Short mmCIF file of N, CA and C in Angstrom, two decimals:
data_model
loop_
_atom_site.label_atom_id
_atom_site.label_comp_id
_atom_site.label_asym_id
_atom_site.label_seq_id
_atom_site.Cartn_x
_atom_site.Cartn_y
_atom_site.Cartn_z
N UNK R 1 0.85 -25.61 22.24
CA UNK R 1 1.53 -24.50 21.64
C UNK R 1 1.30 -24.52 20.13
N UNK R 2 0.82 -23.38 19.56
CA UNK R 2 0.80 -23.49 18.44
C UNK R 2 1.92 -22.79 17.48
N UNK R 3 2.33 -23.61 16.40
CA UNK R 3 3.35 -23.35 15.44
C UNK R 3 2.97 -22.34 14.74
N UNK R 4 3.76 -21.05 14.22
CA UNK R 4 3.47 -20.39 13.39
C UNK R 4 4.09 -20.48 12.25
N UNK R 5 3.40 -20.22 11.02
CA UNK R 5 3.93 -20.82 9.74
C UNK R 5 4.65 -19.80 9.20
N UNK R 6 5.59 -19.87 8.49
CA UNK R 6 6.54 -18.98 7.73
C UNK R 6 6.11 -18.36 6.83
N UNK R 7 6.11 -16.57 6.93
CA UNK R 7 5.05 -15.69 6.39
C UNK R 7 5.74 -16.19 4.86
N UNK R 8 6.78 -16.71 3.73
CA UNK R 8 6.66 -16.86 2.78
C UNK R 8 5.95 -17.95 2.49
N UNK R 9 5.95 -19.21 3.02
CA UNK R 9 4.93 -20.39 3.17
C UNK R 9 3.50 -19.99 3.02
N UNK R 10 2.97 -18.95 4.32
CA UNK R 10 1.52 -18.65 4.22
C UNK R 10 1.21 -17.64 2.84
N UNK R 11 2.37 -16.68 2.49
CA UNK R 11 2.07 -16.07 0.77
C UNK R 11 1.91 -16.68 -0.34
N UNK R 12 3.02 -18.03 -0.36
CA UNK R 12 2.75 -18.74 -1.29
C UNK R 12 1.69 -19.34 -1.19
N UNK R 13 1.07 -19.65 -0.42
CA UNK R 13 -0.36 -20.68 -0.49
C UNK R 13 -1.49 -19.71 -0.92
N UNK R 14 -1.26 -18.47 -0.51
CA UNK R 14 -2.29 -17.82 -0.53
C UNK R 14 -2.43 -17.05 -2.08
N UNK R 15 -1.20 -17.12 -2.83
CA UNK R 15 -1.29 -16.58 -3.89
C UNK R 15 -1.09 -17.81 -5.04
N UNK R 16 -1.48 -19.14 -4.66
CA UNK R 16 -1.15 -20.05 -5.59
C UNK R 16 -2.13 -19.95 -6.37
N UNK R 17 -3.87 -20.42 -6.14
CA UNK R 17 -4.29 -20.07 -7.04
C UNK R 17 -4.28 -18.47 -8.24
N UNK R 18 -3.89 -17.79 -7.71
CA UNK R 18 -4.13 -16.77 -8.67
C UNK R 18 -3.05 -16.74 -9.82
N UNK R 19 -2.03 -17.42 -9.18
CA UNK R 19 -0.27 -17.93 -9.84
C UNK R 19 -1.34 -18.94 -10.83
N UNK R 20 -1.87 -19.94 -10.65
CA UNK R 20 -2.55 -20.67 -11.54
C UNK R 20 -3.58 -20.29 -12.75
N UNK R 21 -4.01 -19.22 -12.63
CA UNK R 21 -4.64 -18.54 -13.35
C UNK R 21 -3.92 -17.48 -14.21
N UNK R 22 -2.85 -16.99 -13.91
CA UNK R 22 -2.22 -16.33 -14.81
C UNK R 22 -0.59 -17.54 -15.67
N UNK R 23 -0.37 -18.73 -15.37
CA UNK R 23 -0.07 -19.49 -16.06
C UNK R 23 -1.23 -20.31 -16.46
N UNK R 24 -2.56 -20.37 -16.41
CA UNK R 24 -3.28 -20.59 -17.56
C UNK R 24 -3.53 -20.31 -18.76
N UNK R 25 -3.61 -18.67 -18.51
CA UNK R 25 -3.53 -17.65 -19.30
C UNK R 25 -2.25 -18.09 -20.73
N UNK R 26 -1.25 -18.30 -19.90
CA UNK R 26 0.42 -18.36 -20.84
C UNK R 26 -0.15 -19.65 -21.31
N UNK R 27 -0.49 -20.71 -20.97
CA UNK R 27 -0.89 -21.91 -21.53
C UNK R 27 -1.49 -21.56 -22.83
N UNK R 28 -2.81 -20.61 -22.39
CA UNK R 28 -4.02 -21.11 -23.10
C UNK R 28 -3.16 -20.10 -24.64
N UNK R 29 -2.32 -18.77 -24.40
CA UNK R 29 -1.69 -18.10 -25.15
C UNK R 29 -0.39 -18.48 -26.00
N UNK R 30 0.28 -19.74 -25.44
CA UNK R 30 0.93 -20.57 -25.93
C UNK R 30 0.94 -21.30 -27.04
N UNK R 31 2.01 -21.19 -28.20
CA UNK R 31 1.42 -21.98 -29.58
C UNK R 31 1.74 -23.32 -29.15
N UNK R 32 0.44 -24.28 -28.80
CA UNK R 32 0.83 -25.60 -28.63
C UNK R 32 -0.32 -26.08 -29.75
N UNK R 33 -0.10 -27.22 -30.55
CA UNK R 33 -0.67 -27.83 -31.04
C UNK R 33 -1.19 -29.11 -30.70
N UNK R 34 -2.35 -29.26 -29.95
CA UNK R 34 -2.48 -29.91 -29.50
C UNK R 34 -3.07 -31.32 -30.39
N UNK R 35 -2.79 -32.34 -30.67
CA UNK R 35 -3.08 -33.51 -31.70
C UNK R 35 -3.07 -32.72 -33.01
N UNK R 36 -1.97 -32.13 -32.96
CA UNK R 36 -1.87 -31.14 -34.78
C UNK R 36 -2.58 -30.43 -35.05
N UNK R 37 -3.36 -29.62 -33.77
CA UNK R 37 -3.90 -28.52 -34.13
C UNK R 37 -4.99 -28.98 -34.01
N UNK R 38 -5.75 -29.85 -34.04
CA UNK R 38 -7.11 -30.61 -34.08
C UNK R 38 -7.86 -30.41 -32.89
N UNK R 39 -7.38 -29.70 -31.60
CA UNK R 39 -7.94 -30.17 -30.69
C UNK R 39 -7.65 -28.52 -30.24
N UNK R 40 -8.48 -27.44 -29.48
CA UNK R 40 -8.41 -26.38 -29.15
C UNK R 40 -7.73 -26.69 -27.78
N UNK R 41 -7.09 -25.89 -27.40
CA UNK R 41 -6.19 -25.22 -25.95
C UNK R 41 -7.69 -25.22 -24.88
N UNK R 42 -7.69 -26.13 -24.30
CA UNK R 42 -8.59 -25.78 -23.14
C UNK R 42 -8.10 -24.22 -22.28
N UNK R 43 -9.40 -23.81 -21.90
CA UNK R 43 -9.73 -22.44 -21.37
C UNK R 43 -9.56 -22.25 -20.06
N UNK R 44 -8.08 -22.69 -19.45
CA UNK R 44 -7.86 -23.11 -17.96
C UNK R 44 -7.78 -21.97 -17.31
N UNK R 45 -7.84 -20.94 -17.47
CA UNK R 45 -8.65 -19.69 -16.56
C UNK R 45 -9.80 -19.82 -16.03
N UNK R 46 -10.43 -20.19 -17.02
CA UNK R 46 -11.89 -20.40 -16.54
C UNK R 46 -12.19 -21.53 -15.41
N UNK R 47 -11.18 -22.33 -15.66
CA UNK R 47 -11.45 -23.25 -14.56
C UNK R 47 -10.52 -23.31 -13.25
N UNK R 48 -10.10 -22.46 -13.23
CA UNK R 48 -9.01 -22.26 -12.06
C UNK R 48 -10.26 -21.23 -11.31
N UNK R 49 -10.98 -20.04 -12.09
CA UNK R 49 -11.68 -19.39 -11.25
C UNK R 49 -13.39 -20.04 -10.87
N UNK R 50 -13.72 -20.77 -11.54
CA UNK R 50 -14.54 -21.95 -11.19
C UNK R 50 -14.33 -22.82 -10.22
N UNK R 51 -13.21 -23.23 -10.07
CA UNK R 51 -12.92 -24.24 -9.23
C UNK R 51 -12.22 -23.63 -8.11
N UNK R 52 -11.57 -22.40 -7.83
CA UNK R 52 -11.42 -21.65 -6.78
C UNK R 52 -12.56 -20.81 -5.96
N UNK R 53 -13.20 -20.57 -6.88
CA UNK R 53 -14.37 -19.92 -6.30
C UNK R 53 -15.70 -20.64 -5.47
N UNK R 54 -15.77 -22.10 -5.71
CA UNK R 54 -16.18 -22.87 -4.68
C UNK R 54 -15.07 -23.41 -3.73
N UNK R 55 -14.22 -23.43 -3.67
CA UNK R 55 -13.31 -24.77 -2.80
C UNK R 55 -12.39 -23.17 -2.34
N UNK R 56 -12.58 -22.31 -2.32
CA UNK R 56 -11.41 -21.56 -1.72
C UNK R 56 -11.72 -19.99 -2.05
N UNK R 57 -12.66 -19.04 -2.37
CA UNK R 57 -12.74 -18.15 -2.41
C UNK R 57 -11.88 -17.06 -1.84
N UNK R 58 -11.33 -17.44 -1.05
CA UNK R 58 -10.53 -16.20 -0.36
C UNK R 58 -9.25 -16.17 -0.97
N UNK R 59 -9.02 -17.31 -1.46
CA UNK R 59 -7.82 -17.37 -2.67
C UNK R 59 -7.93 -16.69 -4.19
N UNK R 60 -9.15 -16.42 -4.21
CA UNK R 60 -8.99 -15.76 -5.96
C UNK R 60 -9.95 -14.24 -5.45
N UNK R 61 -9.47 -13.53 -4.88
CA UNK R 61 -10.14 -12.58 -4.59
C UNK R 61 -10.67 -12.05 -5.94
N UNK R 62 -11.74 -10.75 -6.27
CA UNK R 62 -12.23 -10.30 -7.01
C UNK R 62 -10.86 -9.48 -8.15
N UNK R 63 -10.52 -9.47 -7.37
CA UNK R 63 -9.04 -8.44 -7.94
C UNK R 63 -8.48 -9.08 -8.85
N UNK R 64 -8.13 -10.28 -8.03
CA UNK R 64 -7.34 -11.35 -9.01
C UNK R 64 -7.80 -11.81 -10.06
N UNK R 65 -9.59 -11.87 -10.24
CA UNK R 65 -10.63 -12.68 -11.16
C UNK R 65 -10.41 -11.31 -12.33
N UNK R 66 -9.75 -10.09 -11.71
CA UNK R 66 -10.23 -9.03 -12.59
C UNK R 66 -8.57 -9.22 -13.34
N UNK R 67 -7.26 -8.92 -12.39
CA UNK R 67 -6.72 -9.05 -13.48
C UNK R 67 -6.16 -10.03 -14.67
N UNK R 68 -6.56 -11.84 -14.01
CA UNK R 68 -6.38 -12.16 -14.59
C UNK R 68 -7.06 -12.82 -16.20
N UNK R 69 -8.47 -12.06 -15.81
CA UNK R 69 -9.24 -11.43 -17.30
C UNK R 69 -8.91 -10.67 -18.24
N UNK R 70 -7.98 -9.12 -17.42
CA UNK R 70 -7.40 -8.47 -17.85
C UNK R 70 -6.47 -8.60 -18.67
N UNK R 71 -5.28 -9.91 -18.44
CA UNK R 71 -4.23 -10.99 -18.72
C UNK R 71 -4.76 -11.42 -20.20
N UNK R 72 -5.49 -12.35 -19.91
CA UNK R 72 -6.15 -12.75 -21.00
C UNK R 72 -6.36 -12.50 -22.14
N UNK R 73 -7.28 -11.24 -21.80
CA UNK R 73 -7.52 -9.96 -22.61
C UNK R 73 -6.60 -9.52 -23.78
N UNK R 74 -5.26 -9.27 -23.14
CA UNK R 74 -4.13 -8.41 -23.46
C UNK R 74 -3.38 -9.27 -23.85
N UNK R 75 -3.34 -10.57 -23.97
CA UNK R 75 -2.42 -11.62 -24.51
C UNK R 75 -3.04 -12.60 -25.76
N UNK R 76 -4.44 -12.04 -25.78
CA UNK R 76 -5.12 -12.97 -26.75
C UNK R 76 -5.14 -11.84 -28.21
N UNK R 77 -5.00 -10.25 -27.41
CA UNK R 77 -4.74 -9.04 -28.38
C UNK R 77 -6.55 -8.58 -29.09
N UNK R 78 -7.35 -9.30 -28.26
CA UNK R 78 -8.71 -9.18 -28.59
C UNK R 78 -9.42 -7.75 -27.67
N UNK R 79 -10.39 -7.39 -28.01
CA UNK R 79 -11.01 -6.45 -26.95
C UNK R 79 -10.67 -6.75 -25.76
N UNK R 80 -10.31 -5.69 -24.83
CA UNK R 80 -10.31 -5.24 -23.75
C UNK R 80 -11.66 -5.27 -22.82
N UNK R 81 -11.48 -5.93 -21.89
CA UNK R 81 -13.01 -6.12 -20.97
C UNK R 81 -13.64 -7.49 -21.13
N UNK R 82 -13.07 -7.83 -22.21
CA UNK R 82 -14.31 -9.45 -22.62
C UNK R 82 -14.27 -10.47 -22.10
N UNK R 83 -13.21 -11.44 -21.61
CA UNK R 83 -12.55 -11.84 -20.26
C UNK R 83 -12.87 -11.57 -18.85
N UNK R 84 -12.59 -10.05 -19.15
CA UNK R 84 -12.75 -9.64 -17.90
C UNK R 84 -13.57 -9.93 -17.24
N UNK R 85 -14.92 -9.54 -17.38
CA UNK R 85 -16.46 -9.11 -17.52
C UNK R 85 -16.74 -10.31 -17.12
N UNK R 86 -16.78 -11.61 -18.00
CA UNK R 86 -16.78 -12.60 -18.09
C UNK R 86 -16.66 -13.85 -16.87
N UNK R 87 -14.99 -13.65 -16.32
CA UNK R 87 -14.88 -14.01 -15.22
C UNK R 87 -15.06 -13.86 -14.17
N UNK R 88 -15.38 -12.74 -13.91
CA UNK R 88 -16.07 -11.95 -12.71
C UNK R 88 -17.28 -11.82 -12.37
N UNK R 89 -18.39 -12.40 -13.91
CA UNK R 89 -19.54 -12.94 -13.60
C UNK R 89 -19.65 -14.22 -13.23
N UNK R 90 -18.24 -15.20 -14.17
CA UNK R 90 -18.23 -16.52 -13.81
C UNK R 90 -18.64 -16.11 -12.26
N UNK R 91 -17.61 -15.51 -11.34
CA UNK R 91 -17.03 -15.86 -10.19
C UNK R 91 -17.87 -15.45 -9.40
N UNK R 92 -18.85 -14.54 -9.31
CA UNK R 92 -19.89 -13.93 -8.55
C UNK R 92 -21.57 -14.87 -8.96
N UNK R 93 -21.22 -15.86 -9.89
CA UNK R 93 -22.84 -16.69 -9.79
C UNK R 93 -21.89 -18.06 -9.00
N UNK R 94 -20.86 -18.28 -9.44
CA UNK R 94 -20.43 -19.74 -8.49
C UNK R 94 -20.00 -19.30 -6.99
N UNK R 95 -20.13 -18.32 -6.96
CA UNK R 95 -19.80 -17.65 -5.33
C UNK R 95 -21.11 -18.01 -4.61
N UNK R 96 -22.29 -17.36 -5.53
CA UNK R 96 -23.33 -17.28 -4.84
C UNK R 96 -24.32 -18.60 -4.79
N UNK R 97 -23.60 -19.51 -5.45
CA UNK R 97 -23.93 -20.35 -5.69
C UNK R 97 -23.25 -21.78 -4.71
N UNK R 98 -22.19 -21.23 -3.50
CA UNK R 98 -21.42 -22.10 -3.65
C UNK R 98 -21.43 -22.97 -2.16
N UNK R 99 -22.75 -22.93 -1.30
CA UNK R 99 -23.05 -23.31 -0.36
C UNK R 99 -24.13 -24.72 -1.37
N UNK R 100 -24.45 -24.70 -2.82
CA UNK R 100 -25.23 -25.48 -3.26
C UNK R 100 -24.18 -26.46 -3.70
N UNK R 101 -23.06 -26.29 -4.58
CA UNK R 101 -21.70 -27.38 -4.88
C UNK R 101 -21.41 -27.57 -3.87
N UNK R 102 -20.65 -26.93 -2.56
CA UNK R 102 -19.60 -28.01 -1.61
C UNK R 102 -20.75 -28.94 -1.30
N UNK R 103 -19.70 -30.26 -0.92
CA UNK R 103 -20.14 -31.31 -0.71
C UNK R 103 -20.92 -32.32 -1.73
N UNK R 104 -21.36 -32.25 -2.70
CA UNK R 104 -22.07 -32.27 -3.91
C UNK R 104 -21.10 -33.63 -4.24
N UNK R 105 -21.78 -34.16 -5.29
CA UNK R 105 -20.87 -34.89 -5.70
C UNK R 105 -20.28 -34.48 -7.31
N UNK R 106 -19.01 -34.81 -7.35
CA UNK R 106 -18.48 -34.11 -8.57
C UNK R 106 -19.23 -33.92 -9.83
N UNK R 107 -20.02 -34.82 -10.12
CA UNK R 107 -20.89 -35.25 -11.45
C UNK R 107 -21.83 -33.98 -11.56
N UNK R 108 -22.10 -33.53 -10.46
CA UNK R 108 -22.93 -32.32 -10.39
C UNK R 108 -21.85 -31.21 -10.32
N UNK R 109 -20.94 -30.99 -9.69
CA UNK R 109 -19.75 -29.88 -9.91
C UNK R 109 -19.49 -29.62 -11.40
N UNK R 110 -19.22 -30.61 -11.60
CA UNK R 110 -19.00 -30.78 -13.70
C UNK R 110 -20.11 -30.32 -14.41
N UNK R 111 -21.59 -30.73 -13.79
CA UNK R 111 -22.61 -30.11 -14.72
C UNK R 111 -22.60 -28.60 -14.33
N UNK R 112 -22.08 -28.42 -12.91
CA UNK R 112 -22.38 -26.96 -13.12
C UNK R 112 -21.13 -26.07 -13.76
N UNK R 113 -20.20 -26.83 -14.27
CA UNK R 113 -19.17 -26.09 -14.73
C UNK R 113 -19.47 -26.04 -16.11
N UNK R 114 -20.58 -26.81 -16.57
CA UNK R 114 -20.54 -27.17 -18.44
C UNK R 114 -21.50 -25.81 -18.70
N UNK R 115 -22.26 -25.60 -17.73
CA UNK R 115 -23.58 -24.52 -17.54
C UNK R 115 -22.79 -23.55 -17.75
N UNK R 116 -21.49 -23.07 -16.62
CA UNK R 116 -21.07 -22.16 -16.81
C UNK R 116 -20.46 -21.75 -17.72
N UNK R 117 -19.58 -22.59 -18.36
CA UNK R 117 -18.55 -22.54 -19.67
C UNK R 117 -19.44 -22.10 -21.06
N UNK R 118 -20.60 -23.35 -21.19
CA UNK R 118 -21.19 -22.85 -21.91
C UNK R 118 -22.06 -21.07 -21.39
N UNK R 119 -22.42 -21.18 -20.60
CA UNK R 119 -22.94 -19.36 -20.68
C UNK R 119 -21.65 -18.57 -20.45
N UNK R 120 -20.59 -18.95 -20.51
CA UNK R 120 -18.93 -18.13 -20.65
C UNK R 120 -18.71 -17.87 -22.28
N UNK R 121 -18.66 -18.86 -22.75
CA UNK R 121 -18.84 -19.08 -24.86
C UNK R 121 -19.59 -18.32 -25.11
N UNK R 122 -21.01 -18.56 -24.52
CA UNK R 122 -21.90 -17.87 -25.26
C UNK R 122 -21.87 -16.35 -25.05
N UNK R 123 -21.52 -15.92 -23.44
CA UNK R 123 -21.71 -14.07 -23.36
C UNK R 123 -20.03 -13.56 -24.13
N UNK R 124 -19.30 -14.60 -24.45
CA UNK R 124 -18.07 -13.80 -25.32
C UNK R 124 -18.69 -14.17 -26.47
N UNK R 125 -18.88 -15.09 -27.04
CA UNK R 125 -19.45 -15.13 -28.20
C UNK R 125 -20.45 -13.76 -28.97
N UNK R 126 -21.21 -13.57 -27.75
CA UNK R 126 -22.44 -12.23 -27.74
C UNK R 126 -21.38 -10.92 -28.52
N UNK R 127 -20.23 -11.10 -27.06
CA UNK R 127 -19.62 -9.42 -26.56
C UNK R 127 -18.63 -9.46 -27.99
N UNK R 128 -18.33 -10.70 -28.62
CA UNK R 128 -17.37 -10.30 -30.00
C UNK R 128 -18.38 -10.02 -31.17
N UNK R 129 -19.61 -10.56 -31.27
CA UNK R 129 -20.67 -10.42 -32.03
C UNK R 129 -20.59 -8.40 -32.08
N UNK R 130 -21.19 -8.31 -31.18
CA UNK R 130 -21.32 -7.18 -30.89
C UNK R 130 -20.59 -5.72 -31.68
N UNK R 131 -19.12 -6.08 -30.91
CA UNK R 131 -17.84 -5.61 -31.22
C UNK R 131 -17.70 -5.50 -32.38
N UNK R 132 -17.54 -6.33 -33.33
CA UNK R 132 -17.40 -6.59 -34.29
C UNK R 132 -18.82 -6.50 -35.78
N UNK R 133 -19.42 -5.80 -35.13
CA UNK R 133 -21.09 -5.51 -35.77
C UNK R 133 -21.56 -6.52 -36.82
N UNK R 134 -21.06 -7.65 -36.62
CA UNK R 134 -21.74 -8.85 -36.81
C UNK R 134 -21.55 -10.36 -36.96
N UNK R 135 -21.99 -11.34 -37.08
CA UNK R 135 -22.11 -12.58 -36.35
C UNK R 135 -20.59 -13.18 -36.75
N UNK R 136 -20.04 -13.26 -35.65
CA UNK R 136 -18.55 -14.13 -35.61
C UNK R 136 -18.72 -15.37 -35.57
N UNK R 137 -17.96 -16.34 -35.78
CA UNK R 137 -18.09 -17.54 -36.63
C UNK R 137 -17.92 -18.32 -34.87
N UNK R 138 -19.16 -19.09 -34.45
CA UNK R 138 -19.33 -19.21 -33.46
C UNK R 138 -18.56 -20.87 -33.01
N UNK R 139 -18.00 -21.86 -34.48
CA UNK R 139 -17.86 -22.61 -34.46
C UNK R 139 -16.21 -22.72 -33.12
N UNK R 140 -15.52 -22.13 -33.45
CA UNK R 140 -14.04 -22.11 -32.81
C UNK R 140 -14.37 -22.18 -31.38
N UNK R 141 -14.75 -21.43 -31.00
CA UNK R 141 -15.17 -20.85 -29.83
C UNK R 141 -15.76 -22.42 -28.68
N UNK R 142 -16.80 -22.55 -29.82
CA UNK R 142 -17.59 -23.84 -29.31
C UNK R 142 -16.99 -25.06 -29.35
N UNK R 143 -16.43 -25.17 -29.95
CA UNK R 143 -15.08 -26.14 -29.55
C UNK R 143 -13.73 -25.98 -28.26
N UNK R 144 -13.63 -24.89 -28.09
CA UNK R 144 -13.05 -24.45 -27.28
C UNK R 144 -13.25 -25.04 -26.16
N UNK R 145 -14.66 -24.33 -25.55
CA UNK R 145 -15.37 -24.70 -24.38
C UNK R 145 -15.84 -26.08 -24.29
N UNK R 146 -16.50 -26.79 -25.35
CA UNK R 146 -16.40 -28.27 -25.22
C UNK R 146 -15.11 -29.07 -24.88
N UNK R 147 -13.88 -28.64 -25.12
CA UNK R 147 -12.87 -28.87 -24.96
C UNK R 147 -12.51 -28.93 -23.19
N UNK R 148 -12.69 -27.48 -22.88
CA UNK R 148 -12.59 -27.19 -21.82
C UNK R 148 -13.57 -28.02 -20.76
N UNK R 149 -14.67 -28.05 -20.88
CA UNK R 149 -15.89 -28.59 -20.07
C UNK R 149 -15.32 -30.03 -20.23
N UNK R 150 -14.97 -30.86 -21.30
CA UNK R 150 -14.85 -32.20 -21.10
C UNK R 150 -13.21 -32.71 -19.97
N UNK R 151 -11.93 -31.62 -19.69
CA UNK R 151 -11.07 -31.62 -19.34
C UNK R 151 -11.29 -31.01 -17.75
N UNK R 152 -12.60 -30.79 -17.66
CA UNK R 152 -12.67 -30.02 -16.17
C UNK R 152 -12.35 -30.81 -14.96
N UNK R 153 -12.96 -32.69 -15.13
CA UNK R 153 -12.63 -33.41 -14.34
C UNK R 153 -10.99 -33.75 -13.85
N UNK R 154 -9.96 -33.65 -14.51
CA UNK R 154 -9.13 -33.71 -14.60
C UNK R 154 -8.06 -32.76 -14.09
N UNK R 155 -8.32 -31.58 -14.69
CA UNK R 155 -7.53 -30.58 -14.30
C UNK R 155 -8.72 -30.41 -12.60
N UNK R 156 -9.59 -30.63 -12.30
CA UNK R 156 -10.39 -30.38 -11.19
C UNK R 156 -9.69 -31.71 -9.78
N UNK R 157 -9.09 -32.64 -10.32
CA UNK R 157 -8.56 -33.86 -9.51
C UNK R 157 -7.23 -33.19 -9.22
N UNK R 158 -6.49 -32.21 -10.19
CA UNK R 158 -5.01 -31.92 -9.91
C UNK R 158 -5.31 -30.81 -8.77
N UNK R 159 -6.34 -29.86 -9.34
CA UNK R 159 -6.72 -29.01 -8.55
C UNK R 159 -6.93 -29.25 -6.95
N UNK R 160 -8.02 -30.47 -6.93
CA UNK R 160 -8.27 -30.87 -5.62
C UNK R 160 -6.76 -31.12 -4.58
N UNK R 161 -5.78 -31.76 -5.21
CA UNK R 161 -4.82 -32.50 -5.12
C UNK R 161 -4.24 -31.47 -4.17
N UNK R 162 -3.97 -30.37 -5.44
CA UNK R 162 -2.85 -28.99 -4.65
C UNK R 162 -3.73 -28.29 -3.57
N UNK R 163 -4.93 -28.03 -3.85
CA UNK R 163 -5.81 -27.69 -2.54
C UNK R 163 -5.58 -28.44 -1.12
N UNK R 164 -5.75 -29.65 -0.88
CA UNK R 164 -5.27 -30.38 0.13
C UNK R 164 -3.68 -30.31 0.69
N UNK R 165 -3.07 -30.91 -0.61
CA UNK R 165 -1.88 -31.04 0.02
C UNK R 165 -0.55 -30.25 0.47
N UNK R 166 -1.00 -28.31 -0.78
CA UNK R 166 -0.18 -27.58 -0.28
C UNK R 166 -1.10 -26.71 0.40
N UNK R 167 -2.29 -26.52 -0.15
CA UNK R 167 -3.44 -25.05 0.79
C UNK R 167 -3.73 -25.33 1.97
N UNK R 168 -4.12 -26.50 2.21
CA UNK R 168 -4.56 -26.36 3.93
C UNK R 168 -3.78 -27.52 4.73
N UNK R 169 -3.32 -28.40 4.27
CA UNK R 169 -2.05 -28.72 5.34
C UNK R 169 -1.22 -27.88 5.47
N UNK R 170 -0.86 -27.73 6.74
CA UNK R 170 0.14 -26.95 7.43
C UNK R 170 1.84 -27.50 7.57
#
């Protein structure tokens, strides 16, 4: 006989990652000073839809990758779309990409997340260049994502953690 799970049980699981991505967002929008300011707010959007988009795709649907770019967007008070755009390319090359990560060993998950982060820096880096009709000070930024890329293992172990123990145990 099989048990059926309690439709708020199966919502919450199913909307956790995207719940994680829009309290990234408040994180990353959050005045925290991290070692006195010395150290940039890792970019934990980016890695919630990185790391959902191999290990669970059906959890960060396209929708969700869109609004919580959108989020971003509108809380950082910067152009509209740049985020957006952004994560939704993240999420459609690690999608298509993502029969090559499972199973992989992490060391390679991480290189492909540094690939991505860095070509994430660099096409916002481009899209504020742009915007702004000329070269934005690329240093902040690049710290950012080094920030982020070196913290991926970590926040990627908590990640794994809640994947197992609340997403697919029953």
């Amino acid at each position: 006989m099989v048990e059926e799970r309690p439709f708020f049980t199966s919502v919450a699981r199913a909307i956790t990652p995207t719940f994680l991505g829009f309290i990234g967002v408040l994180l990353l929008v959050t005045p925290v000073r991290l070692f006195e300011g010395g150290v940039p707010t890792p970019m934990f959007p980016l890695v919630v839809v990185f790391f959902w988009s191999i290990y669970g795709p059906g959890y960060v649907p396209s929708i969700s990758t869109f609004l919580i770019g959108l989020f971003q967007d509108l809380m950082l008070g910067g152009p509209v779309g740049v985020w957006m755009v952004v994560y939704l390319l993240v999420q459609y090359l690690v999608i298509s990409q993502r029969d090559y990560f499972l199973g992989r060993d992490q060391h390679v998950v991480w290189l492909g997340f540094a690939i991505c982060g860095a070509g994430a820096g660099l096409l916002v880096w481009l899209q504020h260049s742009v915007l702004a009709g000329t070269f934005v000070p690329v240093l902040p930024l690049a710290m950012q994502m080094l920030v982020t890329i070196a913290c991926y293992p970590i926040i990627a172990i908590a990640f794994s953690q809640l994947h197992r123990r609340v997403i697919i145990e029953q």
